[in-house]
Amino acid sequence: MAREPSRATAATGAAQAVDGALERARARVNLAAIERNCERLAGELAEGARLCAVVKADGYGHGAAQTARAALAGGASWLAVVEARELRELRAAGLRDVPVLVMGALTGAEFREALADGGEVVVWSEEAVDAVAAAGGGAVHVKLDSGMGRLGTRDPERASAVVEAAERAPGVRLSGLMTHFATSDEVRDGGFFEEQLALFTRWARGLAESRPGVLVHAANSAAVLRDAASHFDMVRCGIAVYGMDPFGEDPAEHALEPALELDTYLAEVKLCRAGESAGYGRRFVAERDTSIGLLPIGYGDGWRRALSNNAEVLVRGTRYPLVGTVSMDSVTVDLGPEPGELHGEQAVLIGRQGEERITAEDLARRLGTINYEITCGLSARVRRRYHHDGEPAGDGQP
Ligand SMILES: Cc1ncc(COP(=O)(O)O)c(C=O)c1O
């Protein structure tokens, strides 16, 4: 039998938490973990290689400027974003003197904006070099597409011609030679990673020898952990900076600490009699009398609808199943017939509680996606709260 409701809630069988200190859906970001992850990555690097922290997409959902500062404190010396607006936001947040690589396929207007903000841009055609010169000049990184099949030119000779065009163009400075790996996170890739690395090495080493100071860079997080030969002069790390596993398994295996915890609270706890249901479409029907808790987080917060009847939550160190359809603003949890006084309790959706933990990798497996998409997908409605190992940071909220 479910716990009998108190007299105050007997009419509805509900207990609603209204404590003013509670927060609806909250991503707690531990900046100290980001610092330590960067220290750990920097310690891994081949002699002299720099760490560039990739903070695009609002720092993979963690907050770009806050992440950037923590990464710099942890040993990163470059930042990378994808679009000019992301660079502008970093500059506006006070990150004025840090070199920032703007990695995306930019429009003419974006080239102008990125260069005006002191960004270094990526080019792979003479036309793009001309656009940089027309925008008043600036630093460029020439990209060879060594196998990703996305940005960059596939032809090493053409890429070399772009290098020479950059050197001739007025106001343009050749700053880097780069590529990006397609399978560094897939250990059984039939040797594709090694092929990309060999192709890029041949192209870049030849050019760099006669161009001292030009940065050669290729590695993302997985490549950094996979092969030191990919480190060259700089590595561009995103996912590992945030303490997620580039190989999608367990961050702890690589001594990485997840920086983000997602929590909410039990806004209501009420009886659900056998045969009663919870949520749209009645996708959960109680088989026995139980207590259903309401968590005020839903797909409008980035807690995906595909997690309906397909996720767990930690409350007081115990795992409970989420049940019923995830709606835009809420989801329900089966707390069992004897839940005790749980309304108002913290509910952890990503993170640790007691001996239990739920990782972004766990959720990604449930959803058939990757950990990147889990944190990037948290919407702006989720409050970001920053701390250093529990001590409030920045916004004063632990
Ligand atoms: C060009 C480029 N470099 C580096 C990164 C960082 O990759 P990761 O987050 O796997 O470290 C990305 C991310 O997608 C990228 O697009």
mmCIF file with all atom_site columns, N, CA, C and O in Angstrom, residues 163 174 177 201-216 232-233:
data_model
loop_
_atom_site.group_PDB
_atom_site.id
_atom_site.type_symbol
_atom_site.label_atom_id
_atom_site.label_alt_id
_atom_site.label_comp_id
_atom_site.label_asym_id
_atom_site.label_entity_id
_atom_site.label_seq_id
_atom_site.pdbx_PDB_ins_code
_atom_site.Cartn_x
_atom_site.Cartn_y
_atom_site.Cartn_z
_atom_site.occupancy
_atom_site.B_iso_or_equiv
_atom_site.pdbx_formal_charge
_atom_site.auth_seq_id
_atom_site.auth_comp_id
_atom_site.auth_asym_id
_atom_site.auth_atom_id
_atom_site.pdbx_PDB_model_num
ATOM 1  N N  . VAL A 1 163 ? 47.679 28.022 -49.279 1.00 0.00 ? 163 VAL A N  1
ATOM 2  C CA . VAL A 1 163 ? 48.723 28.520 -48.366 1.00 0.00 ? 163 VAL A CA 1
ATOM 3  C C  . VAL A 1 163 ? 49.501 29.651 -49.041 1.00 0.00 ? 163 VAL A C  1
ATOM 4  O O  . VAL A 1 163 ? 49.714 30.732 -48.466 1.00 0.00 ? 163 VAL A O  1
ATOM 5  N N  . LEU A 1 174 ? 49.433 33.836 -42.545 1.00 0.00 ? 174 LEU A N  1
ATOM 6  C CA . LEU A 1 174 ? 49.240 32.393 -42.406 1.00 0.00 ? 174 LEU A CA 1
ATOM 7  C C  . LEU A 1 174 ? 49.586 32.011 -40.968 1.00 0.00 ? 174 LEU A C  1
ATOM 8  O O  . LEU A 1 174 ? 50.731 32.136 -40.545 1.00 0.00 ? 174 LEU A O  1
ATOM 9  N N  . LEU A 1 177 ? 47.980 25.376 -40.071 1.00 0.00 ? 177 LEU A N  1
ATOM 10 C CA . LEU A 1 177 ? 47.677 24.335 -41.041 1.00 0.00 ? 177 LEU A CA 1
ATOM 11 C C  . LEU A 1 177 ? 46.919 23.269 -40.270 1.00 0.00 ? 177 LEU A C  1
ATOM 12 O O  . LEU A 1 177 ? 47.407 22.801 -39.232 1.00 0.00 ? 177 LEU A O  1
ATOM 13 N N  . THR A 1 201 ? 50.104 14.580 -42.107 1.00 0.00 ? 201 THR A N  1
ATOM 14 C CA . THR A 1 201 ? 51.497 14.762 -41.674 1.00 0.00 ? 201 THR A CA 1
ATOM 15 C C  . THR A 1 201 ? 52.387 15.087 -42.871 1.00 0.00 ? 201 THR A C  1
ATOM 16 O O  . THR A 1 201 ? 53.201 16.017 -42.817 1.00 0.00 ? 201 THR A O  1
ATOM 17 N N  . ARG A 1 202 ? 52.215 14.309 -43.956 1.00 0.00 ? 202 ARG A N  1
ATOM 18 C CA . ARG A 1 202 ? 53.027 14.553 -45.162 1.00 0.00 ? 202 ARG A CA 1
ATOM 19 C C  . ARG A 1 202 ? 52.834 15.984 -45.661 1.00 0.00 ? 202 ARG A C  1
ATOM 20 O O  . ARG A 1 202 ? 53.789 16.699 -45.957 1.00 0.00 ? 202 ARG A O  1
ATOM 21 N N  . TRP A 1 203 ? 51.593 16.404 -45.737 1.00 0.00 ? 203 TRP A N  1
ATOM 22 C CA . TRP A 1 203 ? 51.278 17.743 -46.279 1.00 0.00 ? 203 TRP A CA 1
ATOM 23 C C  . TRP A 1 203 ? 51.786 18.846 -45.350 1.00 0.00 ? 203 TRP A C  1
ATOM 24 O O  . TRP A 1 203 ? 52.504 19.762 -45.776 1.00 0.00 ? 203 TRP A O  1
ATOM 25 N N  . ALA A 1 204 ? 51.441 18.736 -44.087 1.00 0.00 ? 204 ALA A N  1
ATOM 26 C CA . ALA A 1 204 ? 51.708 19.844 -43.162 1.00 0.00 ? 204 ALA A CA 1
ATOM 27 C C  . ALA A 1 204 ? 53.181 19.947 -42.792 1.00 0.00 ? 204 ALA A C  1
ATOM 28 O O  . ALA A 1 204 ? 53.723 21.052 -42.723 1.00 0.00 ? 204 ALA A O  1
ATOM 29 N N  . ARG A 1 205 ? 53.839 18.797 -42.581 1.00 0.00 ? 205 ARG A N  1
ATOM 30 C CA . ARG A 1 205 ? 55.241 18.847 -42.183 1.00 0.00 ? 205 ARG A CA 1
ATOM 31 C C  . ARG A 1 205 ? 56.079 19.539 -43.255 1.00 0.00 ? 205 ARG A C  1
ATOM 32 O O  . ARG A 1 205 ? 56.913 20.389 -42.957 1.00 0.00 ? 205 ARG A O  1
ATOM 33 N N  . GLY A 1 206 ? 55.817 19.174 -44.528 1.00 0.00 ? 206 GLY A N  1
ATOM 34 C CA . GLY A 1 206 ? 56.570 19.760 -45.639 1.00 0.00 ? 206 GLY A CA 1
ATOM 35 C C  . GLY A 1 206 ? 56.430 21.278 -45.651 1.00 0.00 ? 206 GLY A C  1
ATOM 36 O O  . GLY A 1 206 ? 57.421 22.005 -45.798 1.00 0.00 ? 206 GLY A O  1
ATOM 37 N N  . LEU A 1 207 ? 55.222 21.755 -45.444 1.00 0.00 ? 207 LEU A N  1
ATOM 38 C CA . LEU A 1 207 ? 54.987 23.208 -45.482 1.00 0.00 ? 207 LEU A CA 1
ATOM 39 C C  . LEU A 1 207 ? 55.533 23.898 -44.240 1.00 0.00 ? 207 LEU A C  1
ATOM 40 O O  . LEU A 1 207 ? 56.110 24.992 -44.306 1.00 0.00 ? 207 LEU A O  1
ATOM 41 N N  . ALA A 1 208 ? 55.361 23.242 -43.088 1.00 0.00 ? 208 ALA A N  1
ATOM 42 C CA . ALA A 1 208 ? 55.710 23.899 -41.821 1.00 0.00 ? 208 ALA A CA 1
ATOM 43 C C  . ALA A 1 208 ? 57.222 24.060 -41.663 1.00 0.00 ? 208 ALA A C  1
ATOM 44 O O  . ALA A 1 208 ? 57.677 25.018 -41.031 1.00 0.00 ? 208 ALA A O  1
ATOM 45 N N  . GLU A 1 209 ? 57.989 23.119 -42.265 1.00 0.00 ? 209 GLU A N  1
ATOM 46 C CA . GLU A 1 209 ? 59.443 23.184 -42.108 1.00 0.00 ? 209 GLU A CA 1
ATOM 47 C C  . GLU A 1 209 ? 60.002 24.543 -42.523 1.00 0.00 ? 209 GLU A C  1
ATOM 48 O O  . GLU A 1 209 ? 60.882 25.108 -41.879 1.00 0.00 ? 209 GLU A O  1
ATOM 49 N N  . SER A 1 210 ? 59.457 25.073 -43.613 1.00 0.00 ? 210 SER A N  1
ATOM 50 C CA . SER A 1 210 ? 59.978 26.353 -44.112 1.00 0.00 ? 210 SER A CA 1
ATOM 51 C C  . SER A 1 210 ? 59.154 27.537 -43.602 1.00 0.00 ? 210 SER A C  1
ATOM 52 O O  . SER A 1 210 ? 59.314 28.654 -44.087 1.00 0.00 ? 210 SER A O  1
ATOM 53 N N  . ARG A 1 211 ? 58.268 27.268 -42.664 1.00 0.00 ? 211 ARG A N  1
ATOM 54 C CA . ARG A 1 211 ? 57.402 28.352 -42.151 1.00 0.00 ? 211 ARG A CA 1
ATOM 55 C C  . ARG A 1 211 ? 57.364 28.318 -40.624 1.00 0.00 ? 211 ARG A C  1
ATOM 56 O O  . ARG A 1 211 ? 56.345 27.946 -40.032 1.00 0.00 ? 211 ARG A O  1
ATOM 57 N N  . PRO A 1 212 ? 58.454 28.701 -39.998 1.00 0.00 ? 212 PRO A N  1
ATOM 58 C CA . PRO A 1 212 ? 58.486 28.641 -38.536 1.00 0.00 ? 212 PRO A CA 1
ATOM 59 C C  . PRO A 1 212 ? 57.382 29.514 -37.926 1.00 0.00 ? 212 PRO A C  1
ATOM 60 O O  . PRO A 1 212 ? 57.059 30.570 -38.470 1.00 0.00 ? 212 PRO A O  1
ATOM 61 N N  . GLY A 1 213 ? 56.792 29.044 -36.860 1.00 0.00 ? 213 GLY A N  1
ATOM 62 C CA . GLY A 1 213 ? 55.742 29.824 -36.192 1.00 0.00 ? 213 GLY A CA 1
ATOM 63 C C  . GLY A 1 213 ? 54.342 29.467 -36.661 1.00 0.00 ? 213 GLY A C  1
ATOM 64 O O  . GLY A 1 213 ? 53.370 29.816 -36.004 1.00 0.00 ? 213 GLY A O  1
ATOM 65 N N  . VAL A 1 214 ? 54.249 28.791 -37.804 1.00 0.00 ? 214 VAL A N  1
ATOM 66 C CA . VAL A 1 214 ? 52.915 28.383 -38.262 1.00 0.00 ? 214 VAL A CA 1
ATOM 67 C C  . VAL A 1 214 ? 52.496 27.144 -37.460 1.00 0.00 ? 214 VAL A C  1
ATOM 68 O O  . VAL A 1 214 ? 53.245 26.182 -37.345 1.00 0.00 ? 214 VAL A O  1
ATOM 69 N N  . LEU A 1 215 ? 51.283 27.198 -36.893 1.00 0.00 ? 215 LEU A N  1
ATOM 70 C CA . LEU A 1 215 ? 50.815 26.127 -36.009 1.00 0.00 ? 215 LEU A CA 1
ATOM 71 C C  . LEU A 1 215 ? 50.188 24.991 -36.810 1.00 0.00 ? 215 LEU A C  1
ATOM 72 O O  . LEU A 1 215 ? 49.279 25.227 -37.596 1.00 0.00 ? 215 LEU A O  1
ATOM 73 N N  . VAL A 1 216 ? 50.668 23.791 -36.562 1.00 0.00 ? 216 VAL A N  1
ATOM 74 C CA . VAL A 1 216 ? 50.072 22.606 -37.187 1.00 0.00 ? 216 VAL A CA 1
ATOM 75 C C  . VAL A 1 216 ? 49.146 21.971 -36.152 1.00 0.00 ? 216 VAL A C  1
ATOM 76 O O  . VAL A 1 216 ? 49.563 21.716 -35.019 1.00 0.00 ? 216 VAL A O  1
ATOM 77 N N  . PHE A 1 232 ? 51.016 17.390 -32.731 1.00 0.00 ? 232 PHE A N  1
ATOM 78 C CA . PHE A 1 232 ? 51.684 18.482 -33.464 1.00 0.00 ? 232 PHE A CA 1
ATOM 79 C C  . PHE A 1 232 ? 51.915 19.691 -32.536 1.00 0.00 ? 232 PHE A C  1
ATOM 80 O O  . PHE A 1 232 ? 52.392 19.525 -31.420 1.00 0.00 ? 232 PHE A O  1
ATOM 81 N N  . ASP A 1 233 ? 51.534 20.905 -33.004 1.00 0.00 ? 233 ASP A N  1
ATOM 82 C CA . ASP A 1 233 ? 51.819 22.119 -32.212 1.00 0.00 ? 233 ASP A CA 1
ATOM 83 C C  . ASP A 1 233 ? 50.657 22.515 -31.318 1.00 0.00 ? 233 ASP A C  1
ATOM 84 O O  . ASP A 1 233 ? 50.796 23.349 -30.421 1.00 0.00 ? 233 ASP A O  1
#
